[in-house]
CSV table of C-alpha atoms in Angstrom, one decimal:
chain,number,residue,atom,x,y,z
Q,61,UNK,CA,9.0,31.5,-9.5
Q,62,UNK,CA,9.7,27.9,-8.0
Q,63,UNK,CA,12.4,25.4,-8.8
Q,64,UNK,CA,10.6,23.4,-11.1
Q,65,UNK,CA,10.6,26.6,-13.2
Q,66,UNK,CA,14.1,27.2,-13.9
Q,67,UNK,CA,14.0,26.9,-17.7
Q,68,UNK,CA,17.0,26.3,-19.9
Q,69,UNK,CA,18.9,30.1,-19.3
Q,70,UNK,CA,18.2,29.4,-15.9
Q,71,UNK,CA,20.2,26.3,-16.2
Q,72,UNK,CA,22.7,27.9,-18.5
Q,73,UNK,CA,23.9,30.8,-16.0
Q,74,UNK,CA,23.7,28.0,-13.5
Q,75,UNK,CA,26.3,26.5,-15.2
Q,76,UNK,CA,28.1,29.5,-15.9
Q,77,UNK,CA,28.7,30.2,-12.3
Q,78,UNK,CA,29.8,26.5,-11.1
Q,79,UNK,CA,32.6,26.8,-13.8
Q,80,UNK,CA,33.5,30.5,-13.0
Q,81,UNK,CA,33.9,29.9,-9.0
Q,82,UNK,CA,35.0,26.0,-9.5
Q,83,UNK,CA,37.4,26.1,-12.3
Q,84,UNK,CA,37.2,23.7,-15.5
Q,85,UNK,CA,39.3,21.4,-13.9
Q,86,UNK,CA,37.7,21.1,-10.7
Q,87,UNK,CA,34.6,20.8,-12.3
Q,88,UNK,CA,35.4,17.7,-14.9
Q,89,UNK,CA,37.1,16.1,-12.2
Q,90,UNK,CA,33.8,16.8,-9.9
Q,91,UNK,CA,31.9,15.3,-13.1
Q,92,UNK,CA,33.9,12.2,-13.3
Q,93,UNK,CA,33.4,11.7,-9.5
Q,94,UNK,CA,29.7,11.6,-10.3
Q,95,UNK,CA,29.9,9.3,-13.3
Q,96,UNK,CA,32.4,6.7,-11.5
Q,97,UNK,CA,29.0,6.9,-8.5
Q,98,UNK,CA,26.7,6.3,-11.0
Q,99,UNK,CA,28.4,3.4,-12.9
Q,100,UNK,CA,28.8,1.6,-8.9
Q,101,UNK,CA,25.3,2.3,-8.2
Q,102,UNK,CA,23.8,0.5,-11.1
Q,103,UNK,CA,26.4,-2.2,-10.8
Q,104,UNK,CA,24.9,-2.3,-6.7
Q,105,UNK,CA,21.4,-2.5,-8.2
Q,106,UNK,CA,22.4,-5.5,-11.0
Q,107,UNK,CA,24.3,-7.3,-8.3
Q,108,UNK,CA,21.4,-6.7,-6.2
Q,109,UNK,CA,18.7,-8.2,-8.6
Q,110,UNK,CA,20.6,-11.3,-9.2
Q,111,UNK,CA,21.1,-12.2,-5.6
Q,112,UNK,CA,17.4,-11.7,-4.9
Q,113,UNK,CA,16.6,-13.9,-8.4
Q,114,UNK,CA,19.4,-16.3,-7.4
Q,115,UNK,CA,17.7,-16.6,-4.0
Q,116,UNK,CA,14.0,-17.2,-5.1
Q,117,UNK,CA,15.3,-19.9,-7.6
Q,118,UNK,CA,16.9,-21.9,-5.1
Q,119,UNK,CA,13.4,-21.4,-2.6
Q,120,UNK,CA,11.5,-22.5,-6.2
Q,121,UNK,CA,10.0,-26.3,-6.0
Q,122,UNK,CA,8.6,-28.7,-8.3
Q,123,UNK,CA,5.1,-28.9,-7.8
Q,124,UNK,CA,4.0,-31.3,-10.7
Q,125,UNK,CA,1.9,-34.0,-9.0
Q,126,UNK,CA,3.7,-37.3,-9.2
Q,127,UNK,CA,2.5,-40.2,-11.4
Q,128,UNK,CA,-0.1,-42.2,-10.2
Q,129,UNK,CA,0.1,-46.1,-10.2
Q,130,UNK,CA,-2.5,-48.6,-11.1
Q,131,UNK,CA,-3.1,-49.2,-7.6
Q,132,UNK,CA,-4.0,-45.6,-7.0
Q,133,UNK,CA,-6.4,-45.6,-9.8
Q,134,UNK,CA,-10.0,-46.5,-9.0
């Protein structure tokens, strides 16, 4: 039996014992720890995304090729 094959009652007494040795108050406080890490990770990864899009908009050029006059025309 590996990891990958816990199952759900597997899970469920997993649980069981976290909140029997931990307490319920320990563990919701442990849970909001978590959430709160979560929430500043994806704000990292947003902040993250823009700086890399703000950077390769500034590096962007205009590459249109400029209007020829009648001189340049043959």
């Amino acid at each position: 039996m590996g990891i990958g094959n816990i199952g759900v009652p597997g899970l469920i007494l997993i649980a069981v014992v976290v909140l029997v040795l931990f307490g319920r108050g320990k563990v919701s406080s442990l849970m909001g720890e978590v959430g709160k890490g979560i929430t500043a990770f994806k704000k990292g990864v947003a902040e993250g995304k823009e700086e890399i899009e703000d950077k390769s908009s500034e590096s962007a050029r205009d590459v249109t090729p400029e209007e020829t006059t009648d001189k340049d025309k043959v």
